[in-house]
Coordinates of C-alpha atoms in Angstrom, one line a residue:
X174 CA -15.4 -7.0 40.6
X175 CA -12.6 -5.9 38.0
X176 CA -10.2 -3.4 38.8
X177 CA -7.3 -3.2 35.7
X178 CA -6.3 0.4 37.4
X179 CA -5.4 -1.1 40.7
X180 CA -3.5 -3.9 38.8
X181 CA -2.0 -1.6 36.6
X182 CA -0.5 0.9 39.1
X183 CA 0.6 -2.6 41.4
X184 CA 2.4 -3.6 38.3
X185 CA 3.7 -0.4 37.4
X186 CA 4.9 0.3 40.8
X187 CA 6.3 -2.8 41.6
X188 CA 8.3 -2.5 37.8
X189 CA 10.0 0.7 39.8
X190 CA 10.6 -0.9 43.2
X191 CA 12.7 -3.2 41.2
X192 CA 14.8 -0.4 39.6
X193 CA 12.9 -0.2 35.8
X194 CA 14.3 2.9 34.8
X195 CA 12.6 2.6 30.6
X196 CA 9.3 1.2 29.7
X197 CA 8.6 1.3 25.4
X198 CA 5.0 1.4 25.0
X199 CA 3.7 0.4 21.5
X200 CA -0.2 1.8 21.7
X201 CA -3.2 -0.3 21.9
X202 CA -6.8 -0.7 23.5
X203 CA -5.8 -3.2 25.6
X204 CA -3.0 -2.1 26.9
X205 CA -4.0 1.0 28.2
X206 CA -4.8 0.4 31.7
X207 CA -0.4 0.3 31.6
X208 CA -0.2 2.7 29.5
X209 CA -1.9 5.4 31.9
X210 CA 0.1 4.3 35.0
X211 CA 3.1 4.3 32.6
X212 CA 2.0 8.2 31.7
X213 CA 2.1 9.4 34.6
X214 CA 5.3 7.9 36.4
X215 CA 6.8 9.4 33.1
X216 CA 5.6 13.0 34.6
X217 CA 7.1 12.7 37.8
X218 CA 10.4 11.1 36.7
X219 CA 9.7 8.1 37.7
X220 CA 10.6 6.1 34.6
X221 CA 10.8 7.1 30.9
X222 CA 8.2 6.7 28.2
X223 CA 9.0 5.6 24.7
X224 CA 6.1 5.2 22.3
X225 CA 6.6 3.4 19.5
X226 CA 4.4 2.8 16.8
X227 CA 5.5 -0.8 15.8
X228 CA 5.4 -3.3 18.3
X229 CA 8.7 -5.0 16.5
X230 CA 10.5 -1.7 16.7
X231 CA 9.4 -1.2 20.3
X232 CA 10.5 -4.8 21.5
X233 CA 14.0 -4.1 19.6
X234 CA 14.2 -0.4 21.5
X235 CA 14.0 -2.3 24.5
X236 CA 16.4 -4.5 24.0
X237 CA 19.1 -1.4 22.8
X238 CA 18.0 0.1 26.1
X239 CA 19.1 -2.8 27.7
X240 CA 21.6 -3.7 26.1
X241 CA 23.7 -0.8 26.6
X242 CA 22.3 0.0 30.5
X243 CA 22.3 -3.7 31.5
X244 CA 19.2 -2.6 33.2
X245 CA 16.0 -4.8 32.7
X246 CA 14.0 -2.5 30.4
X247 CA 10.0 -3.4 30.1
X248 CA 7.9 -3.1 26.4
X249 CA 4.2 -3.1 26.6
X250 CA 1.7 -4.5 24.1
X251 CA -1.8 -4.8 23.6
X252 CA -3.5 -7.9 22.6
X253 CA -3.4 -10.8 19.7
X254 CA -1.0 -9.6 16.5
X255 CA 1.0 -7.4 18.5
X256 CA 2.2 -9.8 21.1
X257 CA 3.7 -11.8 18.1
X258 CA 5.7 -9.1 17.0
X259 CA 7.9 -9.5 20.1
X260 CA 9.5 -12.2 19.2
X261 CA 12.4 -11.5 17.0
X262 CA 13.3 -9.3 20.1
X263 CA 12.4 -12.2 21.9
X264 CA 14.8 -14.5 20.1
X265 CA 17.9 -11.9 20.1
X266 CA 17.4 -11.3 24.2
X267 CA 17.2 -15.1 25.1
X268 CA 20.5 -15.8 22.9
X269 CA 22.0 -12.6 24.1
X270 CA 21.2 -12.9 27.4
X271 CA 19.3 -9.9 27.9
X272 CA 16.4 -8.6 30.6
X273 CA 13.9 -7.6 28.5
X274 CA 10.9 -7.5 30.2
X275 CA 7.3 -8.4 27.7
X276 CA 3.9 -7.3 29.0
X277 CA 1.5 -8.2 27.0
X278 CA -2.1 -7.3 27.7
X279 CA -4.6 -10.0 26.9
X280 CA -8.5 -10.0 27.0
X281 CA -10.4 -12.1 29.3
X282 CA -9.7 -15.7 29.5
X283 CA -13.2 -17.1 29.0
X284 CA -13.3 -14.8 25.1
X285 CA -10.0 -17.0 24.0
X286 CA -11.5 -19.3 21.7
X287 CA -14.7 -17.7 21.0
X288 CA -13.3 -15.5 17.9
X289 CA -14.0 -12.3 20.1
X290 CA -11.8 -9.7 18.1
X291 CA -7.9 -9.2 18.5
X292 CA -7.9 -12.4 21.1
X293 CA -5.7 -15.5 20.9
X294 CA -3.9 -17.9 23.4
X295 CA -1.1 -15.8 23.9
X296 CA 0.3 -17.1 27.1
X297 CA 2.9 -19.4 26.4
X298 CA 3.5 -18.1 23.0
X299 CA 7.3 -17.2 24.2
X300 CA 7.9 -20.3 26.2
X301 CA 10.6 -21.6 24.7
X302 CA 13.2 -18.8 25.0
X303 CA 12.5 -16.8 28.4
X304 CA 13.9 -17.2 31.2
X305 CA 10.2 -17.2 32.8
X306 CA 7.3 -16.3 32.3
X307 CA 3.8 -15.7 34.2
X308 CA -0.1 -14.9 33.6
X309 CA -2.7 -13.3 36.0
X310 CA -5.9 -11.2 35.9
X311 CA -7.6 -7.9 37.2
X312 CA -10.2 -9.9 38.8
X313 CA -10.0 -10.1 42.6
X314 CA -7.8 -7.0 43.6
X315 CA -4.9 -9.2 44.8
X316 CA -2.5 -7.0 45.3
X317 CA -0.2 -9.5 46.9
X318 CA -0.1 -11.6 43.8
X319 CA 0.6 -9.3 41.4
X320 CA 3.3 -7.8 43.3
X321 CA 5.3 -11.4 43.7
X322 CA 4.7 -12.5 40.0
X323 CA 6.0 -9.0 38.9
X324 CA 9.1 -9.1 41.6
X325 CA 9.6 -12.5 40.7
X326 CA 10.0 -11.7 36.4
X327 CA 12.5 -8.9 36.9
X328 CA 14.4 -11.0 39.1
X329 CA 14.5 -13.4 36.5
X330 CA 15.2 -11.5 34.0
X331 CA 18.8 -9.5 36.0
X332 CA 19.7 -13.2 36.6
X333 CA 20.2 -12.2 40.4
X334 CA 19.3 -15.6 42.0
X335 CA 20.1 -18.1 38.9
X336 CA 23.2 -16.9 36.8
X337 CA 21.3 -16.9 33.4
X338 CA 19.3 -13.3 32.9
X339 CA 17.1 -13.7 30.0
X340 CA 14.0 -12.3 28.5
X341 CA 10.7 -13.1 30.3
X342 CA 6.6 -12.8 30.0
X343 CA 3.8 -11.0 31.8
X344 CA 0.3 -11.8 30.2
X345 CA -2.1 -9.7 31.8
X346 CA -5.7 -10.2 31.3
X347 CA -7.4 -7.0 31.8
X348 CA -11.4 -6.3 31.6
X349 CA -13.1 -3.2 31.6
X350 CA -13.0 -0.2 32.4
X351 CA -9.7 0.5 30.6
X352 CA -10.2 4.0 31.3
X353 CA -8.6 5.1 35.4
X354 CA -10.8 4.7 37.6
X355 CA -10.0 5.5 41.6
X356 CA -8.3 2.7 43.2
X357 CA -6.9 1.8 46.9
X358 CA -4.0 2.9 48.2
X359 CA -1.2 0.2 48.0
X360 CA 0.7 0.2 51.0
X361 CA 2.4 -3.3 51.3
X362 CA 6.2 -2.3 50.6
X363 CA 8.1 -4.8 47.9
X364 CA 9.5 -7.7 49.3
X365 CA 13.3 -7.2 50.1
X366 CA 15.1 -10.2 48.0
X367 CA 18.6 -10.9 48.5
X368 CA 20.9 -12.4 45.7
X369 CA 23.2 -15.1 46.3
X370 CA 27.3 -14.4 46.4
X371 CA 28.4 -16.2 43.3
X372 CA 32.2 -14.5 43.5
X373 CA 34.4 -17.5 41.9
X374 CA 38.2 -17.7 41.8
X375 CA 39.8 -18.0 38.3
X376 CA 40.7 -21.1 37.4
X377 CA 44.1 -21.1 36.7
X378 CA 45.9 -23.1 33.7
X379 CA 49.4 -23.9 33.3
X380 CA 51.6 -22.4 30.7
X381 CA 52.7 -24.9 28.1
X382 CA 50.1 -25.6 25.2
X383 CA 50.0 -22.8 22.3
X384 CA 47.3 -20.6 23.2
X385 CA 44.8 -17.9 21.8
X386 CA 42.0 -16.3 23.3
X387 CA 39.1 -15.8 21.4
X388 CA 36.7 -13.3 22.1
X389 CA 33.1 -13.1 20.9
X390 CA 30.4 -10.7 21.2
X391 CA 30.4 -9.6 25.3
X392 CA 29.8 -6.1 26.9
X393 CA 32.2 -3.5 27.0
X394 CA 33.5 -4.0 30.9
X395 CA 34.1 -7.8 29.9
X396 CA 35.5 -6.7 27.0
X397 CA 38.5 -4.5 28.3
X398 CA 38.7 -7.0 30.8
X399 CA 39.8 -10.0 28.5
X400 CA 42.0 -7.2 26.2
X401 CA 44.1 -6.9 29.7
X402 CA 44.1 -10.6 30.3
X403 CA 45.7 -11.3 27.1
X404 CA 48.2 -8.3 27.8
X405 CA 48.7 -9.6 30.7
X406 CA 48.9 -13.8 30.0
X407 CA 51.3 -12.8 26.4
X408 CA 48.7 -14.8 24.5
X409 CA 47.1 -14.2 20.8
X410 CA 43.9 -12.2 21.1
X411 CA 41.1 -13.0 18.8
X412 CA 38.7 -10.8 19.2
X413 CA 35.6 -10.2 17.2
X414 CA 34.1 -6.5 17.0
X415 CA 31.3 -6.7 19.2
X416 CA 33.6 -8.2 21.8
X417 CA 34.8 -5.0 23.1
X418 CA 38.2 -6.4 23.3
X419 CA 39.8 -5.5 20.1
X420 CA 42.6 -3.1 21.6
X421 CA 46.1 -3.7 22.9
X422 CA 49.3 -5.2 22.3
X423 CA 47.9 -8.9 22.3
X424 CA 45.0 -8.1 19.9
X425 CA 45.6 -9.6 16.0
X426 CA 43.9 -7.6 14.0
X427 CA 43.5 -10.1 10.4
X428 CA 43.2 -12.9 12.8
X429 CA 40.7 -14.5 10.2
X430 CA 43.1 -14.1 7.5
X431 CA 45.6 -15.9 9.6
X432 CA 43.4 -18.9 10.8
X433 CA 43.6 -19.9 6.8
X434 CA 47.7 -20.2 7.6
X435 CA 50.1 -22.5 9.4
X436 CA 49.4 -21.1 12.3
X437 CA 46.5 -22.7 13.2
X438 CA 47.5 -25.7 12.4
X439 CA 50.2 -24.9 15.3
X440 CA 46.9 -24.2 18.3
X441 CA 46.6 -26.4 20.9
X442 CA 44.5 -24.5 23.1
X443 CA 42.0 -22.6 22.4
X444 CA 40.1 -19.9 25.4
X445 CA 36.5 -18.7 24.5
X446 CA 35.0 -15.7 25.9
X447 CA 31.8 -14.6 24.2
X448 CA 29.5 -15.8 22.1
X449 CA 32.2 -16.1 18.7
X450 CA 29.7 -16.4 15.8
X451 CA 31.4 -14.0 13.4
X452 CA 34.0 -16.5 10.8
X453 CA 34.0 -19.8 9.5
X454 CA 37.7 -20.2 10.1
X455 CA 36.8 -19.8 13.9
X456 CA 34.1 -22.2 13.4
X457 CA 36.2 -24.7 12.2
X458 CA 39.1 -24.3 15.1
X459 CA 36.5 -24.5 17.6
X460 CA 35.5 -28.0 15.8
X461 CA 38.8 -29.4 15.9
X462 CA 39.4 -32.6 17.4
X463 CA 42.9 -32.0 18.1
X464 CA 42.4 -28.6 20.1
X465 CA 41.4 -28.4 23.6
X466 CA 38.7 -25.6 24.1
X467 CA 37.8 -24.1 27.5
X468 CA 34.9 -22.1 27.8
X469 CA 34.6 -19.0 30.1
X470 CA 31.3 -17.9 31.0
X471 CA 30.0 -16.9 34.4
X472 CA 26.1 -17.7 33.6
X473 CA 24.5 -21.4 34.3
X474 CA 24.1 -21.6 30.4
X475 CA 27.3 -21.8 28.1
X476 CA 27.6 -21.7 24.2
X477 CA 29.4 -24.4 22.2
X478 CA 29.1 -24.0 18.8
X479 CA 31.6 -26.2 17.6
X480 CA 30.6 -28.7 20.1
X481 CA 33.9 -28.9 21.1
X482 CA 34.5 -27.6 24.9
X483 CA 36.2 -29.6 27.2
X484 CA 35.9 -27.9 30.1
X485 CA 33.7 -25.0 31.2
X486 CA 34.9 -22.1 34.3
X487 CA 33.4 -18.9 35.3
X488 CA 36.9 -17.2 35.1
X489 CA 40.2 -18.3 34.1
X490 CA 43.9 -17.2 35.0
X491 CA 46.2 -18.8 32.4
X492 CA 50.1 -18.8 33.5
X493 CA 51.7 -16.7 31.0
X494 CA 52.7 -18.4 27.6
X495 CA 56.0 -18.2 25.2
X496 CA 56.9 -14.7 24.3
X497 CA 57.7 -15.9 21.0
X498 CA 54.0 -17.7 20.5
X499 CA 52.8 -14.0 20.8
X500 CA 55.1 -11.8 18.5
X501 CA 55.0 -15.0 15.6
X502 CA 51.1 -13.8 15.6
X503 CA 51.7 -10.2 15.8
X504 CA 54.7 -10.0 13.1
X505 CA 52.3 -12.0 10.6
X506 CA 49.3 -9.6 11.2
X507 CA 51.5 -6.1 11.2
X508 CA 52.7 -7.7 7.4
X509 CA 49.6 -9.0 6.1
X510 CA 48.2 -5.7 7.0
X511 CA 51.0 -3.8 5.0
X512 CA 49.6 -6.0 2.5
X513 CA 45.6 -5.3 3.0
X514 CA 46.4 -1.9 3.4
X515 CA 47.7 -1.3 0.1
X516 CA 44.9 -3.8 -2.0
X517 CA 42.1 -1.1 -0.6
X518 CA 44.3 2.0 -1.2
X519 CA 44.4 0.5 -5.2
X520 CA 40.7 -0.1 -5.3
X521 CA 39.5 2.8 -7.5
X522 CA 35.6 1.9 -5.7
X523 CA 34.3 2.5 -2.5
X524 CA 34.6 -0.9 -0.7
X525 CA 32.7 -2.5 2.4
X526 CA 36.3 -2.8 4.2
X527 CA 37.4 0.3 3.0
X528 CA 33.9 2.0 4.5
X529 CA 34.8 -0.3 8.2
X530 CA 38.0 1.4 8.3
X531 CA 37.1 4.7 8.3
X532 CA 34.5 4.2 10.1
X533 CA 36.5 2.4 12.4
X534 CA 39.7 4.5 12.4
X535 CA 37.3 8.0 12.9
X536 CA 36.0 7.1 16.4
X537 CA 37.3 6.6 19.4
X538 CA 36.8 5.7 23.1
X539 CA 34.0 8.3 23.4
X540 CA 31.9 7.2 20.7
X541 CA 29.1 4.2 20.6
X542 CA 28.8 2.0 17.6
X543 CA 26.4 -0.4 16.4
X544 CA 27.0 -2.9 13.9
X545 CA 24.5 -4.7 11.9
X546 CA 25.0 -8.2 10.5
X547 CA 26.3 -9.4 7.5
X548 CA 29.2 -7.4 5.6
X549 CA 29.5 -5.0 8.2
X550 CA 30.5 -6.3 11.1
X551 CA 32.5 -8.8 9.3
X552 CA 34.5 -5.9 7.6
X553 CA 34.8 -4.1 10.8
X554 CA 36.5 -7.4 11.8
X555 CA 39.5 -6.4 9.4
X556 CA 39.9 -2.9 10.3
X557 CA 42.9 -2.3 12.4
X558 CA 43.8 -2.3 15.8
X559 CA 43.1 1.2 17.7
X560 CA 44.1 2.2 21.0
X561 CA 40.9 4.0 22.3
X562 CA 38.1 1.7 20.1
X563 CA 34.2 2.9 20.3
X564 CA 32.4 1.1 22.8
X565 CA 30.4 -1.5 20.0
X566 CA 27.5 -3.6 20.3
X567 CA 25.5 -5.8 17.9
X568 CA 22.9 -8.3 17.7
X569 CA 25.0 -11.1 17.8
X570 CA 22.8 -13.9 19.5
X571 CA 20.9 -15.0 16.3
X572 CA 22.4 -12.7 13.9
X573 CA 19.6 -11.1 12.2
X574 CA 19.3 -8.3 10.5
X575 CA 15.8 -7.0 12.0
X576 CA 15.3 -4.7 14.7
X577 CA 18.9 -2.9 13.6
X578 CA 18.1 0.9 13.3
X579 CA 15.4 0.0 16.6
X580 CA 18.5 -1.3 18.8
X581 CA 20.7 1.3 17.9
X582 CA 18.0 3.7 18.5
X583 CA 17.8 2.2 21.9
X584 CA 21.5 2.3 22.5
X585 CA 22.0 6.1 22.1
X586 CA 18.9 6.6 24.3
X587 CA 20.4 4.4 27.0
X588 CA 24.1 6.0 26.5
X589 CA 23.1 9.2 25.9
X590 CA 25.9 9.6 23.5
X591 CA 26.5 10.6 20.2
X592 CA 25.8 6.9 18.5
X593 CA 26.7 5.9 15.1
X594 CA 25.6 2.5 13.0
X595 CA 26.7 0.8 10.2
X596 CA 24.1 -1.2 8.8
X597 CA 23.8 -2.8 5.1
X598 CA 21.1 -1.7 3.1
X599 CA 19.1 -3.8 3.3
X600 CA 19.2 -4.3 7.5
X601 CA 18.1 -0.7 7.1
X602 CA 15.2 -0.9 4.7
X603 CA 14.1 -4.1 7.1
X604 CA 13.7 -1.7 10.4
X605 CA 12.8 2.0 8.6
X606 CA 10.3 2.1 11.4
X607 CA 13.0 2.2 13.6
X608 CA 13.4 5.4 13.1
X609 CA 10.2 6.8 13.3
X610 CA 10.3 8.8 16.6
X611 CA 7.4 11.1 17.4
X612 CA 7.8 14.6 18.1
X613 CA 7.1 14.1 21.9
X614 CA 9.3 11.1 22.3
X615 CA 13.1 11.3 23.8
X616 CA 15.8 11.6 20.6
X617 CA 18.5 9.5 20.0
X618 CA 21.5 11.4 18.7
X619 CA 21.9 8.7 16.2
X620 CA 24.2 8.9 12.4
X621 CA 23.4 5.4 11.0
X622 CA 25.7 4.4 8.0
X623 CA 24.6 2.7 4.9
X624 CA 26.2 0.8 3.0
X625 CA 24.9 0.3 0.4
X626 CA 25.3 -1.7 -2.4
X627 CA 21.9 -2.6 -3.6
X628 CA 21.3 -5.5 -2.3
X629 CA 23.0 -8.4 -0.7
X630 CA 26.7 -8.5 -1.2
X631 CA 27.5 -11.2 1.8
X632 CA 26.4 -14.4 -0.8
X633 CA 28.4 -13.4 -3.1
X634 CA 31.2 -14.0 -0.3
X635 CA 29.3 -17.3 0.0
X636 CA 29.3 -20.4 -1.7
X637 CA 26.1 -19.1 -3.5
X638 CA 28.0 -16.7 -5.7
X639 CA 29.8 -18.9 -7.3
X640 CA 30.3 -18.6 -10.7
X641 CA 28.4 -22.2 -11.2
X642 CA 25.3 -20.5 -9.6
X643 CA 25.4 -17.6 -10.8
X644 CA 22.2 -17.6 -13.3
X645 CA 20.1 -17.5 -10.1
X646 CA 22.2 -15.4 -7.6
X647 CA 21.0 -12.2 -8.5
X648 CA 16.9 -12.5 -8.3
X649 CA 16.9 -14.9 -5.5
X650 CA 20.1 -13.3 -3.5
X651 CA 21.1 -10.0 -5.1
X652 CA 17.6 -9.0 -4.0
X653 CA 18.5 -5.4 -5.5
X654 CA 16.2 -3.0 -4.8
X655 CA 16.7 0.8 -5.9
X656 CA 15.3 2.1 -3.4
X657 CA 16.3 6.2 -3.2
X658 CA 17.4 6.5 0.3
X659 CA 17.5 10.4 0.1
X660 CA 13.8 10.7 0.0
X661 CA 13.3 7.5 2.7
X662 CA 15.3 9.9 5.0
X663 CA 13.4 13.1 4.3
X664 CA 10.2 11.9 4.5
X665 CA 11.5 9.9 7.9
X666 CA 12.6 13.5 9.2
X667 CA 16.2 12.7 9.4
X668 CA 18.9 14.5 7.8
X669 CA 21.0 13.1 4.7
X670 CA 24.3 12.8 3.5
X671 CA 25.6 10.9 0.4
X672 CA 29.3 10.3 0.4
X673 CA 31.4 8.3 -2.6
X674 CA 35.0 8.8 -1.0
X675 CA 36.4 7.8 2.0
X676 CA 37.6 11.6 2.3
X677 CA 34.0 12.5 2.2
X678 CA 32.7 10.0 5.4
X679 CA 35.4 11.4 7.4
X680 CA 34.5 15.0 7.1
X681 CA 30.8 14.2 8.0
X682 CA 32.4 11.8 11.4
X683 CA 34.5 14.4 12.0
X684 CA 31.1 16.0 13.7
X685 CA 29.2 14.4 16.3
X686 CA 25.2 13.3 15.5
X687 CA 22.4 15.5 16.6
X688 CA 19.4 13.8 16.3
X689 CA 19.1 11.0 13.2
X690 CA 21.2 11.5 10.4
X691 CA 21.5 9.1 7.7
X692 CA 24.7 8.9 5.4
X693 CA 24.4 7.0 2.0
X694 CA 27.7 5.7 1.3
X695 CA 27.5 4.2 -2.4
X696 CA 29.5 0.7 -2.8
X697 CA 30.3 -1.6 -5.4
X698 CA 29.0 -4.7 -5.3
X699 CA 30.2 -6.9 -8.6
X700 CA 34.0 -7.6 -7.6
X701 CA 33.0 -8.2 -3.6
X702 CA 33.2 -12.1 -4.4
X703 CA 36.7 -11.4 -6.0
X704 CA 37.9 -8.3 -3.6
X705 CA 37.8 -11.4 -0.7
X706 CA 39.7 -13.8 -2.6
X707 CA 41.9 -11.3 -2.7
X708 CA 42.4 -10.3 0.7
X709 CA 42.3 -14.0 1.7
X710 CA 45.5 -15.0 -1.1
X711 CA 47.4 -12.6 0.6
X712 CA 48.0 -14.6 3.1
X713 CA 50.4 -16.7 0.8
X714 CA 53.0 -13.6 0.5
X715 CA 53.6 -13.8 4.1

């Protein structure tokens, strides 16, 4: 006998038990067994529903929802296709560290292999990058089962027991009926699961080396936590957008400028917090020989991209370092910024820094930002320091540009504040369907920024748009497009702005979102290469 309603609703509830507050349903056939249990816990305020009509935009949803709750948020497929278009998601939550949950609904074991329609071995397509993963039937009404493979996932996927939340995988094979059909009662309560303490005492490091904390992409608590920290320890603060730390007195605003100076020659020590991915300059110092590099992370797996670390804590305490260290950084970075300031107030054009910095400099403490890859984030990274910063996430963990407009999405909706993003154009023509939200479906309050430049201006900034390569740059990188955003937006339902000054933004951020808005912000492209040249010789006037 089958019963996919009783393992559904076991599922379902078990999903809740475990405190799944947002469940992103992409429809299917399948899938629907889920998707009726999903319906009606949606009625009673048990959970909330998103539909979305692209499995890719549904998987990246979930992760904005969990990204910004740091809640384990489930997305629900059907069968074959679909369940591949998880895995960019997939990809971003294993390197981000985040509990996004995967059911996929599969067909019956014994049709994989036979050609039967929309069925492939889809079980251990994810493997590699979750946390864990699991794979059951509908076939004998064993309740107990399902219940501890479901527990046992969204465990995995908090991190609760093992210090390393992740992604993970629930392949359920469902036969029919599809449709409800009456089921028992389930009256075995959830298993009560305790996690272990793993409260460590910062490790504490002597004062003596020159110093600098650099901070990479983290959440926002973490974030403020390391801005106080380096208040706190007087040491250079490095801190990337997306690190939620880019505040206070210790915070160097053009610290990439400055890693191209004398100063760096002049580090000894080097603290990393975060997943830094953002500069090659940091790149490089975290590859130096000479430097000794601690990393700081609090889960069982820790990041070393420079393959440098030398030793590796779950908190540190460093003894507070030379006065002078500190104001050497911050008197270098308040004149190079004179400096920057005054190269963007000549340029006649709209510029990707000069966009950042308005953007930037318009919200504050209240306000949610995302950032997409590429330009943006890495001109966000020169924008100056602000007291009250917006709280700012991005896909940092592999850096892509998919799934933008669908994580941002997710982000407002998990907030549920007014939430702005600054993508490229072309991250935002990769995820239009991110914005596709049905008429029944919660609404982000979501203004998403483009900048566009027709195409893509970061290899320019590259070695590829060098003058030696330049025959080929513009059909194989320049990838323009022409694409008129105005009439994407109105037939996407979404309100439109086009702005060519940075007068202009700020009146439209002046106002919070309501629902999706899109703003068209016109930039420049052909001097990019030579705008960061630049910014980076200004350096030498210091």
């Amino acid at each position: 006998m089958t019963d996919a309603t009783q393992c559904a609703r076991t599922v379902i509830e078990e999903l809740i038990s475990r405190g799944v507050r947002e469940i992103v349903v992409a429809p299917g056939s399948r899938s629907a067994p889920l998707a009726y249990e999903i319906f009606e816990a949606d009625r009673i305020d048990l959970v909330r529903l998103h539909i979305r009509t692209d499995e890719r935009s549904a998987a990246f949803t979930a992760l904005g929802l969990a990204k910004a709750s740091r809640e384990p948020v489930a997305v629900i497929t059907t069968s074959g296709t679909a369940v591949a278009n998880l895995h960019p998601a997939v990809l971003e939550a294993w390197h981000s560290r985040i509990p996004l949950i995967m059911i996929t609904a599969d067909r019956p074991a014994f049709l994989v292999g036979t050609g039967s329609n929309q069925t492939t071995d889809q079980r251990s397509l994810f493997d590699d990058h979750v946390v864990a993963s699991a794979q059951f039937d509908d076939h004998r009404g064993d309740v107990r089962h399902w219940q501890f493979h479901t527990a046992r996932l969204v465990v995995a996927a908090t991190g609760e027991r093992t210090a390393e939340p992740g992604p993970v995988h629930l392949n359920i094979a469902f036969s029919d009926p599809l449709t409800p059909t009456p089921v028992a009662i389930n009256t075995r309560p959830p298993v009560i699961i305790e996690s272990p303490a793993r409260a460590a005492e910062p490790v504490s490091l002597p004062a003596g080396p020159q110093t600098v904390i650099i901070a990479g992409d983290t959440d926002p608590e973490n974030g403020a936590a390391v801005a106080e920290l380096a208040e706190r320890s007087r040491l250079p603060l490095l801190a990337e957008p997306s690190s939620n730390a880019r505040r206070g007195a210790a915070a160097i605003a053009l610290y990439r400028l400055l890693l191209t100076t004398e100063l760096a020659d002049e580090i000894e020590r080097v603290i990393v917090i975060g997943h830094p991915t953002l500069s090659r300059p940091v790149s490089r110092l975290l590859a130096r020989d000479d430097v000794e590099i601690i990393g700081v992370t609090p889960y069982a797996r820790w990041d070393d991209a420079g393959v440098g670390v030398t030793r590796v804590v779950p908190a540190v305490a460093p003894e507070p370092g030379d006065p002078a260290w500190l104001e050497r950084w911050r008197d270098h970075d308040h004149r190079l910024a004179a400096l920057v300031e005054r190269r963007l107030a000549d340029d006649p054009d709209f510029t990707g820094p000069g966009l950042a910095r308005t953007v930037w400099g318009a919200l504050g403490g209240q306000d949610t930002l995302f950032t997409g890859s590429s330009n943006p984030v890495r001109d966000l990274d020169l924008a100056p320091i602000s007291a009250e910063p917006p709280v700012t996430y991005a896909n940092r963990g592999l850096a892509g540009i998919d799934g933008s407009a669908s994580t941002a999405a997710g982000i407002a909706l998990a907030t549920g504040r007014p939430t702005h993003a600054l993508l490229g154009d072309l991250t935002f023509l990769h995820d239009l369907s991110g914005l596709i939200v049905g008429p029944d479906e919660p609404r982000p309050d979501l203004r998403v920024i483009v900048a566009n430049d027709n195409g893509g201006s970061i290899f320019a900034t590259l070695e590829y748009g060098a003058p030696s390569h330049l025959r080929a740059f513009e059909r194989i990188f320049g990838t323009a497009h022409a694409v008129d955003l105005e009439r994407l937006a109105g037939g996407l339902g979404a309100h439109f702005h086009r702005v060519a000054r940075e007068e202009e933004l700020a009146d439209v951020l002046a106002e919070p979102p309501l629902g999706i808005e899109v703003v068209e912000a016109t930039i420049d492209r052909r001097h990019r290469r030579t705008l960061n040249s630049q910014l980076q010789q200004l350096t030498a006037n210091l």
